[in-house]
Amino acid sequence: FRAEEHSLGAPGEAVGLEQIEVISEELRLNMQGFDPMINARYYLMNHGDEIIVPTIFVLGTHHRHKISVALNHKDLEYEYIEKPDLPEAWRIPLHTPGFQGESPIPLKWDDTWLVETHGLKEAALKFEMKLPPGKTLLDVNYHASLMTNLINEENVYKQFVYILAPAKEWASFGRLDVEITLPRGWKAAVEPQLKAKGDVLTGIFQGIPADALALTMQMKNYWYEKPLWYFCIVLVVLLGLVSIRLCCLSARLIAVRFAKSMGQVNTVA
């Protein structure tokens, strides 16, 4: 999220940018369900006269939809731009963090490499903000699909990235308040680091702590899952063998009865 001067994502000082302060951002990421919800709320302060600021918001994830942008609770029109020309710091990172003792996890979508020399293309929202003197509230909400890295049957990672770097371009940035709600019982690794309490990760930062917030999640594996899975396989095989045996016995019984009935017919004849 930042103001734009000449071209989308072009570095440099935007007109009026020096008078706009981001007091704080509240970032809420709800990772539960099949349709994770991202809510970004910005508290802005205009220290000058009323100004119109062309703005871009970088979307650093996959399959973005159900997007809404509102200024002081009034919807704003926006332009959705695929593959914008962005500075390197605004690009999607190549990895998300690994769990304790693991290397960083490459970003993937199922079995297809999505990020290879930044091959995964970002998207951006472009809109104009008319900012009066004083405080203004900006809300950007959207749904996004999680990326999936299928290393093997026991290591399936869900991944998500939220780009923070553009916010560094404003006159100043105060506090970043982050809250991530995880699927129940899942474990997570996140950079920058957040505090965990149950299924919720939280963190408060002064300024922008990193170019991106990168999240790796994994369903917790319980000790009984693999034995239970093997038991189900064996049970299915046994039921199949029993079914085959019953079919054979039924077919044999039918054949015997048919042969006896044919013998009785011959005797009567």
Coordinates of C-alpha atoms in Angstrom, one line a residue:
F1 CA 0.0 0.0 0.0
R2 CA 1.5 3.3 -1.1
A3 CA 1.0 6.4 -3.2
E4 CA 1.9 6.4 -6.9
E5 CA 3.6 9.1 -8.8
H6 CA 4.2 8.4 -12.5
S7 CA 3.8 4.7 -13.2
L8 CA 2.5 1.8 -11.2
G9 CA 5.0 0.8 -8.6
A10 CA 7.6 3.4 -9.8
P11 CA 9.9 4.3 -6.9
G12 CA 10.2 7.9 -5.9
E13 CA 8.3 10.6 -4.0
A14 CA 4.6 10.9 -4.9
V15 CA 2.9 14.3 -5.0
G16 CA 1.7 15.1 -1.5
L17 CA 3.2 12.0 -0.1
E18 CA 5.3 14.0 2.4
Q19 CA 2.2 15.2 4.1
I20 CA 0.5 11.8 4.6
E21 CA 1.3 9.8 7.7
V22 CA 0.1 6.2 8.3
I23 CA -0.7 6.3 12.0
S24 CA -1.2 2.6 12.2
E25 CA -2.3 -0.5 10.3
E26 CA -4.5 -3.3 11.7
L27 CA -3.8 -6.5 9.7
R28 CA -6.2 -9.4 10.2
L29 CA -5.6 -12.7 8.4
N30 CA -8.2 -15.4 8.9
M31 CA -6.7 -18.6 7.6
Q32 CA -9.6 -20.8 8.6
G33 CA -11.8 -22.5 5.9
F34 CA -11.3 -22.8 2.2
D35 CA -11.6 -19.1 1.6
P36 CA -9.1 -17.2 3.8
M37 CA -10.0 -13.6 4.5
I38 CA -7.6 -10.7 4.6
N39 CA -8.5 -7.4 6.3
A40 CA -6.2 -4.4 6.2
R41 CA -7.3 -1.2 8.0
Y42 CA -5.2 1.9 7.8
Y43 CA -5.5 5.0 10.0
L44 CA -4.1 7.9 7.9
M45 CA -3.3 11.5 8.9
N46 CA -3.2 14.3 6.4
H47 CA -1.1 17.2 7.8
G48 CA -1.9 19.5 4.9
D49 CA -4.8 20.7 2.8
E50 CA -7.2 18.3 1.1
I51 CA -5.4 16.2 -1.6
I52 CA -6.2 13.5 -4.1
V53 CA -3.6 10.7 -3.9
P54 CA -3.3 8.0 -6.6
T55 CA -2.6 4.8 -4.6
I56 CA -1.7 1.2 -5.3
F57 CA -2.1 -1.8 -3.1
V58 CA 0.1 -4.8 -3.9
L59 CA -1.6 -8.2 -3.6
G60 CA 1.1 -10.8 -2.9
T61 CA -1.0 -14.0 -3.0
H62 CA -2.8 -16.4 -5.3
H63 CA -6.4 -16.3 -6.6
R64 CA -7.5 -13.0 -5.2
H65 CA -11.3 -12.4 -5.2
K66 CA -14.1 -10.7 -3.4
I67 CA -12.1 -7.5 -3.2
S68 CA -13.4 -4.3 -1.5
V69 CA -11.8 -0.9 -0.9
A70 CA -13.4 1.7 1.3
L71 CA -12.5 5.2 2.5
N72 CA -14.3 6.2 5.7
H73 CA -16.7 3.3 5.1
K74 CA -17.6 4.5 1.6
D75 CA -16.7 2.1 -1.3
L76 CA -14.0 3.2 -3.7
E77 CA -13.7 2.2 -7.3
Y78 CA -10.5 0.4 -8.1
E79 CA -8.6 -1.0 -11.1
Y80 CA -7.3 -4.6 -10.8
I81 CA -3.9 -4.9 -12.5
E82 CA -2.2 -8.2 -13.3
K83 CA 1.6 -8.4 -13.5
P84 CA 2.4 -4.8 -12.5
D85 CA 6.0 -3.6 -12.9
L86 CA 7.2 -3.5 -9.3
P87 CA 10.4 -2.7 -7.4
E88 CA 12.3 -5.8 -6.3
A89 CA 11.5 -5.2 -2.6
W90 CA 7.7 -5.4 -3.5
R91 CA 7.9 -8.8 -5.1
I92 CA 6.7 -12.0 -3.7
P93 CA 9.6 -13.8 -1.8
L94 CA 10.9 -17.1 -3.1
H95 CA 10.2 -18.9 0.2
T96 CA 8.2 -19.0 3.4
P97 CA 9.8 -20.0 6.7
G98 CA 10.4 -23.6 7.6
F99 CA 9.6 -25.1 11.0
Q100 CA 12.2 -25.6 13.7
G101 CA 15.2 -27.2 12.1
E102 CA 13.9 -27.0 8.6
S103 CA 15.1 -25.0 5.7
P104 CA 12.8 -22.3 4.1
I105 CA 9.9 -23.8 2.1
P106 CA 9.8 -22.9 -1.6
L107 CA 6.5 -21.3 -2.7
K108 CA 4.5 -23.8 -4.7
W109 CA 0.9 -24.3 -6.0
D110 CA 0.2 -28.1 -5.8
D111 CA 3.0 -29.7 -7.9
T112 CA 3.7 -26.6 -10.0
W113 CA 6.6 -24.3 -9.2
L114 CA 5.0 -20.9 -8.8
V115 CA 8.0 -18.9 -7.7
E116 CA 11.2 -19.5 -9.7
T117 CA 13.3 -16.4 -10.1
H118 CA 10.2 -14.5 -9.1
G119 CA 8.0 -16.3 -11.7
L120 CA 4.9 -15.9 -9.6
K121 CA 3.3 -12.6 -10.8
E122 CA 1.8 -10.2 -8.3
A123 CA -1.3 -8.2 -8.8
A124 CA -2.2 -4.7 -7.6
L125 CA -5.2 -2.5 -6.9
K126 CA -5.1 1.0 -8.2
F127 CA -7.4 3.7 -6.8
E128 CA -7.6 7.3 -5.8
M129 CA -8.0 8.6 -2.3
K130 CA -9.4 12.0 -1.6
L131 CA -8.0 12.9 1.8
P132 CA -9.3 15.8 3.8
P133 CA -7.2 17.4 6.5
G134 CA -6.9 15.3 9.6
K135 CA -7.6 11.6 10.1
T136 CA -9.0 9.2 7.4
L137 CA -9.8 5.5 7.6
L138 CA -8.9 3.2 4.7
D139 CA -10.1 -0.5 4.5
V140 CA -8.9 -3.1 2.0
N141 CA -10.5 -6.5 2.2
Y142 CA -10.1 -9.6 0.0
H143 CA -10.2 -13.3 -0.1
A144 CA -7.2 -15.4 -1.2
S145 CA -6.4 -19.0 -1.9
L146 CA -3.5 -20.5 0.1
M147 CA -0.6 -21.9 -1.8
T148 CA 0.2 -25.6 -1.3
N149 CA 3.6 -27.2 -1.3
L150 CA 3.3 -31.0 -1.7
I151 CA 6.7 -32.3 -0.7
N152 CA 5.4 -35.8 0.1
E153 CA 2.3 -37.4 1.7
E154 CA 3.6 -36.6 5.2
N155 CA 4.7 -33.0 4.5
V156 CA 2.0 -30.8 3.0
Y157 CA 2.6 -27.1 3.6
K158 CA 0.0 -24.3 3.2
Q159 CA 1.7 -21.0 2.4
F160 CA 0.6 -17.3 2.4
V161 CA 2.4 -14.0 1.7
Y162 CA 1.4 -10.4 2.5
I163 CA 3.5 -7.7 1.0
L164 CA 4.5 -4.9 3.5
A165 CA 7.3 -3.1 1.7
P166 CA 5.3 -0.4 -0.1
A167 CA 4.1 1.1 3.2
K168 CA 7.7 2.2 3.8
E169 CA 7.3 4.9 1.1
W170 CA 4.9 7.1 3.1
A171 CA 6.1 10.1 5.1
S172 CA 6.0 8.0 8.2
F173 CA 4.5 4.7 9.4
G174 CA 3.6 4.2 13.0
R175 CA 2.3 0.9 14.4
L176 CA 1.6 -2.4 12.7
D177 CA -0.8 -4.6 14.6
V178 CA -1.0 -8.2 13.2
E179 CA -3.4 -11.0 14.1
I180 CA -3.5 -14.3 12.3
T181 CA -6.2 -16.9 13.0
L182 CA -5.0 -20.4 12.1
P183 CA -7.0 -23.5 11.3
R184 CA -7.8 -25.3 14.5
G185 CA -4.9 -27.4 15.7
W186 CA -2.5 -26.5 12.9
K187 CA 1.1 -25.5 13.5
A188 CA 2.7 -22.4 11.9
A189 CA 6.0 -20.7 11.2
V190 CA 5.9 -17.0 10.4
E191 CA 8.3 -14.2 9.6
P192 CA 8.5 -11.7 11.2
Q193 CA 8.0 -13.7 14.4
L194 CA 4.6 -13.4 16.2
K195 CA 3.4 -14.6 19.6
A196 CA 1.2 -17.7 19.7
K197 CA -1.8 -18.2 21.9
G198 CA -3.8 -21.2 20.9
D199 CA -4.7 -20.9 17.3
V200 CA -4.0 -17.1 17.1
L201 CA -0.7 -15.4 16.3
T202 CA -0.3 -11.8 17.3
G203 CA 2.4 -9.1 17.0
I204 CA 2.7 -5.3 17.4
F205 CA 5.6 -3.5 15.6
Q206 CA 6.7 0.0 15.5
G207 CA 7.3 0.7 11.8
I208 CA 7.5 -2.0 9.0
P209 CA 9.5 -5.0 10.3
A210 CA 10.1 -6.7 7.0
D211 CA 9.3 -6.4 3.2
A212 CA 6.7 -9.2 3.5
L213 CA 4.9 -11.2 6.1
A214 CA 5.5 -14.9 5.1
L215 CA 3.4 -17.7 6.7
T216 CA 3.8 -21.5 6.5
M217 CA 1.2 -23.8 8.0
Q218 CA 0.8 -27.5 8.4
M219 CA -1.9 -29.8 9.8
K220 CA -0.8 -31.4 13.0
N221 CA -0.1 -35.1 12.6
Y222 CA -1.3 -37.3 15.4
W223 CA 0.5 -40.5 16.5
Y224 CA -2.6 -42.6 15.7
E225 CA -3.2 -41.3 12.2
K226 CA -0.8 -43.6 10.3
P227 CA -1.8 -46.8 12.2
L228 CA -5.4 -46.0 11.7
W229 CA -4.8 -45.4 8.0
Y230 CA -3.0 -48.7 7.6
F231 CA -5.8 -50.5 9.5
C232 CA -8.4 -49.0 7.2
I233 CA -6.4 -50.2 4.1
V234 CA -6.1 -53.8 5.6
L235 CA -9.8 -53.7 6.5
V236 CA -10.8 -52.7 3.0
V237 CA -8.6 -55.5 1.5
L238 CA -10.1 -58.1 3.9
L239 CA -13.6 -57.0 3.1
G240 CA -12.7 -57.3 -0.6
L241 CA -11.4 -60.8 -0.2
V242 CA -14.4 -61.8 1.8
S243 CA -16.7 -60.4 -0.8
I244 CA -14.9 -62.3 -3.5
R245 CA -15.1 -65.5 -1.5
L246 CA -18.8 -65.0 -0.9
C247 CA -19.4 -64.4 -4.6
C248 CA -17.5 -67.6 -5.5
L249 CA -19.6 -69.6 -3.0
S250 CA -22.8 -68.1 -4.3
A251 CA -21.9 -68.9 -7.8
R252 CA -21.0 -72.5 -6.9
L253 CA -24.3 -72.9 -5.0
I254 CA -26.2 -71.6 -8.0
A255 CA -24.3 -74.0 -10.3
V256 CA -25.1 -77.0 -8.1
R257 CA -28.7 -76.2 -7.9
F258 CA -28.9 -75.7 -11.6
A259 CA -27.2 -79.1 -12.2
K260 CA -29.7 -80.8 -9.8
S261 CA -32.6 -79.2 -11.5
M262 CA -31.3 -80.3 -14.9
G263 CA -30.9 -83.9 -13.6
Q264 CA -34.5 -83.9 -12.4
V265 CA -35.7 -82.8 -15.7
N266 CA -33.8 -85.5 -17.5
T267 CA -35.2 -88.2 -15.1
V268 CA -38.8 -87.1 -15.7
A269 CA -38.2 -87.1 -19.5

